[in-house]
PDB file of C-alpha atoms and ligand atoms in Angstrom:
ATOM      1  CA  UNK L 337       0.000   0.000   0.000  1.00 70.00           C
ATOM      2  CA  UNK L 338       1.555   3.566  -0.939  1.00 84.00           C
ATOM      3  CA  UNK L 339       2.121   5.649   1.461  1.00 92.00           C
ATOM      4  CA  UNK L 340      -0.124   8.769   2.047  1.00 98.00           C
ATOM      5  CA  UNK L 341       1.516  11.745   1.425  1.00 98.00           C
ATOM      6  CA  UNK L 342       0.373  15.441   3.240  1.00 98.00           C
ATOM      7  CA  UNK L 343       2.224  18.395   1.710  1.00 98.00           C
ATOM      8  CA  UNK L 344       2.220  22.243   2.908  1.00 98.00           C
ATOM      9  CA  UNK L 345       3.204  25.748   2.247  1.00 97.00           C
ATOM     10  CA  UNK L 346       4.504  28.083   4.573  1.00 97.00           C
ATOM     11  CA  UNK L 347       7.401  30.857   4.974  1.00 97.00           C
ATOM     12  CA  UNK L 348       7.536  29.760   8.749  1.00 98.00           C
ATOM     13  CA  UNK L 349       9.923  32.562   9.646  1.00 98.00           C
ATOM     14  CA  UNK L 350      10.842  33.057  13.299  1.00 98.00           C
ATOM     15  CA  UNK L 351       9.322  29.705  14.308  1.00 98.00           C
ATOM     16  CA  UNK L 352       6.572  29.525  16.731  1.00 98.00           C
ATOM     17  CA  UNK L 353       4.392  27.566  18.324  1.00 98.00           C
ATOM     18  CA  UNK L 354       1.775  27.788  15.604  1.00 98.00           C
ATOM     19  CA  UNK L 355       3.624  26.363  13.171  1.00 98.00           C
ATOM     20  CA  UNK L 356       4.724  23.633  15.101  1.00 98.00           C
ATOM     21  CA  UNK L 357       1.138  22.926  15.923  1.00 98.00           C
ATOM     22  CA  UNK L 358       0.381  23.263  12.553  1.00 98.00           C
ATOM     23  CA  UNK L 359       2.737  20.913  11.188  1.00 98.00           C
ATOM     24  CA  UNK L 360       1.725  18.047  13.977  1.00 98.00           C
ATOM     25  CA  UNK L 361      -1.891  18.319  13.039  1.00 98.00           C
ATOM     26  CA  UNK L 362      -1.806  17.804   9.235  1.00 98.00           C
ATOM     27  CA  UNK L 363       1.294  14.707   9.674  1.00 98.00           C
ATOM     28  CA  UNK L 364      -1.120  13.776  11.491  1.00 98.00           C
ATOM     29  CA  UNK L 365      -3.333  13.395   8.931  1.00 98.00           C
ATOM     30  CA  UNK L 366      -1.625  11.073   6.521  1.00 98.00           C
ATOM     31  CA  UNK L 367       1.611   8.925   6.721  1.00 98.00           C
ATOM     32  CA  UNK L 368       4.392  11.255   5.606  1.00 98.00           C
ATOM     33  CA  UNK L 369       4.450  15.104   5.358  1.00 98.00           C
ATOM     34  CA  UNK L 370       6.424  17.320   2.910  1.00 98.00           C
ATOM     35  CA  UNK L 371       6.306  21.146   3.362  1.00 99.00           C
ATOM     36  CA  UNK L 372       7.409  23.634   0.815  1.00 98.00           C
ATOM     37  CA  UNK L 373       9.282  26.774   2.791  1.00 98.00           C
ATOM     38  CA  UNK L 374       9.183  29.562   0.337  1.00 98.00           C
ATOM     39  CA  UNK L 375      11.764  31.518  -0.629  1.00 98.00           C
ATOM     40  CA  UNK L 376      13.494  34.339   0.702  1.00 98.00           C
ATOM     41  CA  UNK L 377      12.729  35.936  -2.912  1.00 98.00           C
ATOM     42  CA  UNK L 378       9.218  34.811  -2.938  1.00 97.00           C
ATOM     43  CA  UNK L 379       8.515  36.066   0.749  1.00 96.00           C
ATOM     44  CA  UNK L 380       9.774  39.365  -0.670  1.00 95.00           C
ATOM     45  CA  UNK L 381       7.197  39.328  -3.316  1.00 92.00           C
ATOM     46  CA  UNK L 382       4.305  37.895  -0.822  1.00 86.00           C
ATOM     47  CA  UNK L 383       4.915  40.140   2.352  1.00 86.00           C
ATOM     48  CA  UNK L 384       6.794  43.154   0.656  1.00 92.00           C
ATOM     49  CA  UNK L 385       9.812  42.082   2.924  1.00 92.00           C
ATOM     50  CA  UNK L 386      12.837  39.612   3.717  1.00 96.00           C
ATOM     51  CA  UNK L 387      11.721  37.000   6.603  1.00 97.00           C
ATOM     52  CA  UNK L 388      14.055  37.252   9.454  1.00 97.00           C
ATOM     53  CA  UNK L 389      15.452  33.723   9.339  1.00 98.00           C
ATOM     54  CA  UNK L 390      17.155  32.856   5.864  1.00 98.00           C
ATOM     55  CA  UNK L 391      15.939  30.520   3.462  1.00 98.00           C
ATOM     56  CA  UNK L 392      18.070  28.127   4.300  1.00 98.00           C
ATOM     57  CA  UNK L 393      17.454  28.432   7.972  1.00 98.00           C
ATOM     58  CA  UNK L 394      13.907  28.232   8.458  1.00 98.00           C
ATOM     59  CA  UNK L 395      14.747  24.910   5.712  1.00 98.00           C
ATOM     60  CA  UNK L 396      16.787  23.413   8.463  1.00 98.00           C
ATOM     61  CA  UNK L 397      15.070  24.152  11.275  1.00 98.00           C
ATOM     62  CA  UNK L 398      11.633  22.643   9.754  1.00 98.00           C
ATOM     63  CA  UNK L 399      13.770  19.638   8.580  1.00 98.00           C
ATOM     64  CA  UNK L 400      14.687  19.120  12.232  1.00 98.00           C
ATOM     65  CA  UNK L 401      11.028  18.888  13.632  1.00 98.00           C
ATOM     66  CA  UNK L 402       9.884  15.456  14.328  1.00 98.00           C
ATOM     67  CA  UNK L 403       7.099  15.616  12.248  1.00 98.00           C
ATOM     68  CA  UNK L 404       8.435  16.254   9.147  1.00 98.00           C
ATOM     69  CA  UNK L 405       9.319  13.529   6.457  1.00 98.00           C
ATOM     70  CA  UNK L 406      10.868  16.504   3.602  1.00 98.00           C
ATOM     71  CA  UNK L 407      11.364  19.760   2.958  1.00 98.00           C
ATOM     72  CA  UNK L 408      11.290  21.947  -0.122  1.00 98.00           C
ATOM     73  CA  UNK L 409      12.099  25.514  -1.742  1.00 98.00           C
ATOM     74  CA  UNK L 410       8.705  26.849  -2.823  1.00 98.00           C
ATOM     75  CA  UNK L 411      10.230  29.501  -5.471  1.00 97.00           C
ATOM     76  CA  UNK L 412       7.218  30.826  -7.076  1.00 96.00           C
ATOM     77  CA  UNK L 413       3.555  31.003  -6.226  1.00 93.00           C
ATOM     78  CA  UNK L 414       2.556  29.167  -9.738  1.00 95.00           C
ATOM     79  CA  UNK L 415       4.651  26.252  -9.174  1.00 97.00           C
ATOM     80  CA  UNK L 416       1.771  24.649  -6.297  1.00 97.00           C
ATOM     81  CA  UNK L 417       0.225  22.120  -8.793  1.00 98.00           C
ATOM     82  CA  UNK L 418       3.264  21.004  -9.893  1.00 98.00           C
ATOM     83  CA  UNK L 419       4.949  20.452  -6.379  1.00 98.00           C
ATOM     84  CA  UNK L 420       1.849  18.863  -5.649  1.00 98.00           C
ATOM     85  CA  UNK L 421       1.987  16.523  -8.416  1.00 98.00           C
ATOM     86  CA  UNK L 422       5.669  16.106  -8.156  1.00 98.00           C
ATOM     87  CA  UNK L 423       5.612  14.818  -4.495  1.00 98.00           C
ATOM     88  CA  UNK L 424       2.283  12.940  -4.928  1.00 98.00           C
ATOM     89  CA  UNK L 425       0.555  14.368  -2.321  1.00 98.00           C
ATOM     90  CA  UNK L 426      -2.726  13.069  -1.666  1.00 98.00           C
ATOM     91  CA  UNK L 427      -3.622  16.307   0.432  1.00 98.00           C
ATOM     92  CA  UNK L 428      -2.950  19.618   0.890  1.00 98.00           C
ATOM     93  CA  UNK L 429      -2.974  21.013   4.187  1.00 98.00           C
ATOM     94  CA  UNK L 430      -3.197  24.809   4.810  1.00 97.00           C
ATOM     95  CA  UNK L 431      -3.746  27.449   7.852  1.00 96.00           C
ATOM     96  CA  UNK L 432      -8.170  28.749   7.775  1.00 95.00           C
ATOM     97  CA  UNK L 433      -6.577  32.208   6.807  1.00 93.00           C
ATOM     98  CA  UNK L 434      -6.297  31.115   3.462  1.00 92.00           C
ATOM     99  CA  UNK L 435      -9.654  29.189   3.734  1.00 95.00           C
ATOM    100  CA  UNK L 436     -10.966  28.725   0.085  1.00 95.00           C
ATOM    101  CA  UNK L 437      -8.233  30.096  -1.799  1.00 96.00           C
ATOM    102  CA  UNK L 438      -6.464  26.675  -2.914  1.00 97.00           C
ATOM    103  CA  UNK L 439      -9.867  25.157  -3.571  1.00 97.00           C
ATOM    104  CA  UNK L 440      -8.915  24.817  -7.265  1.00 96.00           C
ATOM    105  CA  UNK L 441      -6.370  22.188  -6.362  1.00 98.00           C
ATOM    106  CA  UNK L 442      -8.760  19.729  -5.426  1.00 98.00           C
ATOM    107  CA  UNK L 443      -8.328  18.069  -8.698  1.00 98.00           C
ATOM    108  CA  UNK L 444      -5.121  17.068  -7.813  1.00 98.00           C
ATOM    109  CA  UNK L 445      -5.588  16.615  -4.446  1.00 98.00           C
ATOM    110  CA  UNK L 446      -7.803  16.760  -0.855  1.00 98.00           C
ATOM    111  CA  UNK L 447      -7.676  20.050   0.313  1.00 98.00           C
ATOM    112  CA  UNK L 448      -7.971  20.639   3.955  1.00 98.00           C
ATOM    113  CA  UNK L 449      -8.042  23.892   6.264  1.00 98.00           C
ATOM    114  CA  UNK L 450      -6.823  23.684   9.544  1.00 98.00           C
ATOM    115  CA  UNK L 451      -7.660  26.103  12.272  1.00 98.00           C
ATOM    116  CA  UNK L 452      -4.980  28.871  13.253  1.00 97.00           C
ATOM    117  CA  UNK L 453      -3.704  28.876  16.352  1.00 98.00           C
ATOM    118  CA  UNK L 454      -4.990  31.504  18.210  1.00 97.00           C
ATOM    119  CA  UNK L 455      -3.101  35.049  19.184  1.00 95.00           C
ATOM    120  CA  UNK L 456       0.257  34.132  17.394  1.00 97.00           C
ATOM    121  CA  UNK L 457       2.050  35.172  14.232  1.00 97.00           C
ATOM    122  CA  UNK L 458       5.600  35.302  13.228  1.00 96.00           C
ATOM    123  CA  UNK L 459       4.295  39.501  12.269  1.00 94.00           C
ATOM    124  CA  UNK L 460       3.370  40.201  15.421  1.00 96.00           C
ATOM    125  CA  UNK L 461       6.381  38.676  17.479  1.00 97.00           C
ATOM    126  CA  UNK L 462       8.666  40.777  15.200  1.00 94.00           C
ATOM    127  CA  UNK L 463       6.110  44.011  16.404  1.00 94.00           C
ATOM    128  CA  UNK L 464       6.473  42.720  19.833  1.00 95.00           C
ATOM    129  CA  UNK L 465      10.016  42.807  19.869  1.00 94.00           C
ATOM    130  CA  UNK L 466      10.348  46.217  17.754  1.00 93.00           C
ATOM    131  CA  UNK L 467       8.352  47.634  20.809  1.00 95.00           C
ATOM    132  CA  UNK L 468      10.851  46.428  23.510  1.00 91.00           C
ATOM    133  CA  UNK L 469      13.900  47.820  22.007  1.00 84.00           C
TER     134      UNK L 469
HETATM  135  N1  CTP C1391      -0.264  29.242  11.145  1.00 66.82           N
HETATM  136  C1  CTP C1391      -1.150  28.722  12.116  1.00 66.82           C
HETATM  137  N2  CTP C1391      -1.346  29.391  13.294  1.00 66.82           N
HETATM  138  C2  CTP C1391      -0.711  30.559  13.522  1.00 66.82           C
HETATM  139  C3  CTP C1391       0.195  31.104  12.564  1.00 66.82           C
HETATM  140  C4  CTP C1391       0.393  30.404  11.365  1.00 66.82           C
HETATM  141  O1  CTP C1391      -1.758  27.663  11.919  1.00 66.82           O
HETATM  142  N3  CTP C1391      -0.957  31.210  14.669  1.00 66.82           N
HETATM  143  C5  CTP C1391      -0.084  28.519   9.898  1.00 66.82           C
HETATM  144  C6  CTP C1391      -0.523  29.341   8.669  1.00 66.82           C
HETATM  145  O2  CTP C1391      -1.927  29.259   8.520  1.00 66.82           O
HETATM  146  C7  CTP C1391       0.237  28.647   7.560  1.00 66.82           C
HETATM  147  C8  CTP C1391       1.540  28.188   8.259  1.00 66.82           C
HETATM  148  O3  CTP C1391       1.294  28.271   9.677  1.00 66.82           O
HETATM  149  O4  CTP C1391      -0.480  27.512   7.088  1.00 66.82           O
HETATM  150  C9  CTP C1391       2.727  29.066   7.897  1.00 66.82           C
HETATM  151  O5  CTP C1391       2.331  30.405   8.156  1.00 66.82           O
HETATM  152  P1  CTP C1391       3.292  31.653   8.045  1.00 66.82           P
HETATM  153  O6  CTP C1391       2.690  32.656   7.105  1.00 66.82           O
HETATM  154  O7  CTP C1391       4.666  31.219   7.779  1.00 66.82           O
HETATM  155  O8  CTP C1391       3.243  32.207   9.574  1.00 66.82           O
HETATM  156  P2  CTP C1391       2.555  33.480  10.198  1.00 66.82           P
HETATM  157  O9  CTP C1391       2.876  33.468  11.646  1.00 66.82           O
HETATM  158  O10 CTP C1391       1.098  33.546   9.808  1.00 66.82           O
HETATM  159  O11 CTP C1391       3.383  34.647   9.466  1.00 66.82           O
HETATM  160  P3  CTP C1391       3.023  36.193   9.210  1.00 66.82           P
HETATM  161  O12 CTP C1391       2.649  36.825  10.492  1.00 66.82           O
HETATM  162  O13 CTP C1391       4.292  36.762   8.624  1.00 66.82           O
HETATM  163  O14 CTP C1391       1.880  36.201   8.198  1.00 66.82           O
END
């Protein structure tokens, strides 16, 4: 029997404990999960600035969590079909704030919203900590 594969998207800059939570719940939900960090050029383009953490940081420090299987450059927005088809995932598993907006890959694959956790983002830590200094 193949194994059931659960595949994300996420910058998951200055890691917290929503992403972690985030990350449990949807390995949870199949046999092996594979999340696609995006790049430190494509964060630029989504969030109109540089994460914190490099690229190549935030890789290794989701490659170190227990729950994850694999780990992946997501260098362009467009690309989602195909990494989903290339890693062939049987579901993709994404955060309620984007709730509906990756609908259109359900003919590839089970899409599936999970709750955020509440009163945490990696924004407002980095506000947080602008206000202490
Ligand atoms: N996420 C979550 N709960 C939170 C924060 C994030 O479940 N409190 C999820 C998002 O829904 C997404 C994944 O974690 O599926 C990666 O989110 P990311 O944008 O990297 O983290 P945020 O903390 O939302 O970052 P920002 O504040 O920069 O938007």
């Amino acid at each position: 029997m193949s194994l059931r594969t659960v595949l994300t998207f996420g910058t998951f800059d200055v890691l917290h404990i929503g992403h972690v939570n985030i990350l449990e719940r949807a390995r949870a939900l199949g046999d092996r999960l594979v999340v696609g960090v995006s790049s430190d050029a494509l964060n630029l383009v989504k969030k109109g600035r540089l994460p914190i953490y490099s690229e190549a940081d935030r890789l290794s420090m989701i490659a170190a969590l227990r729950c994850v299987d694999e780990v992946f450059v997501e260098a362009s927005l467009q690309l989602k079909g195909d990494y989903l088809r290339r890693h062939g995932a049987a579901m993709l598993v994404m955060g309620d704030d984007w709730a509906g907006r990756f609908d259109d890959f359900s003919s590839i694959c089970e899409v599936v919203y999970l709750p955020r956790t509440p009163s945490i983002s990696t924004s407002e830590i980095i506000e947080v900590i602008r206000r202490v200094l």
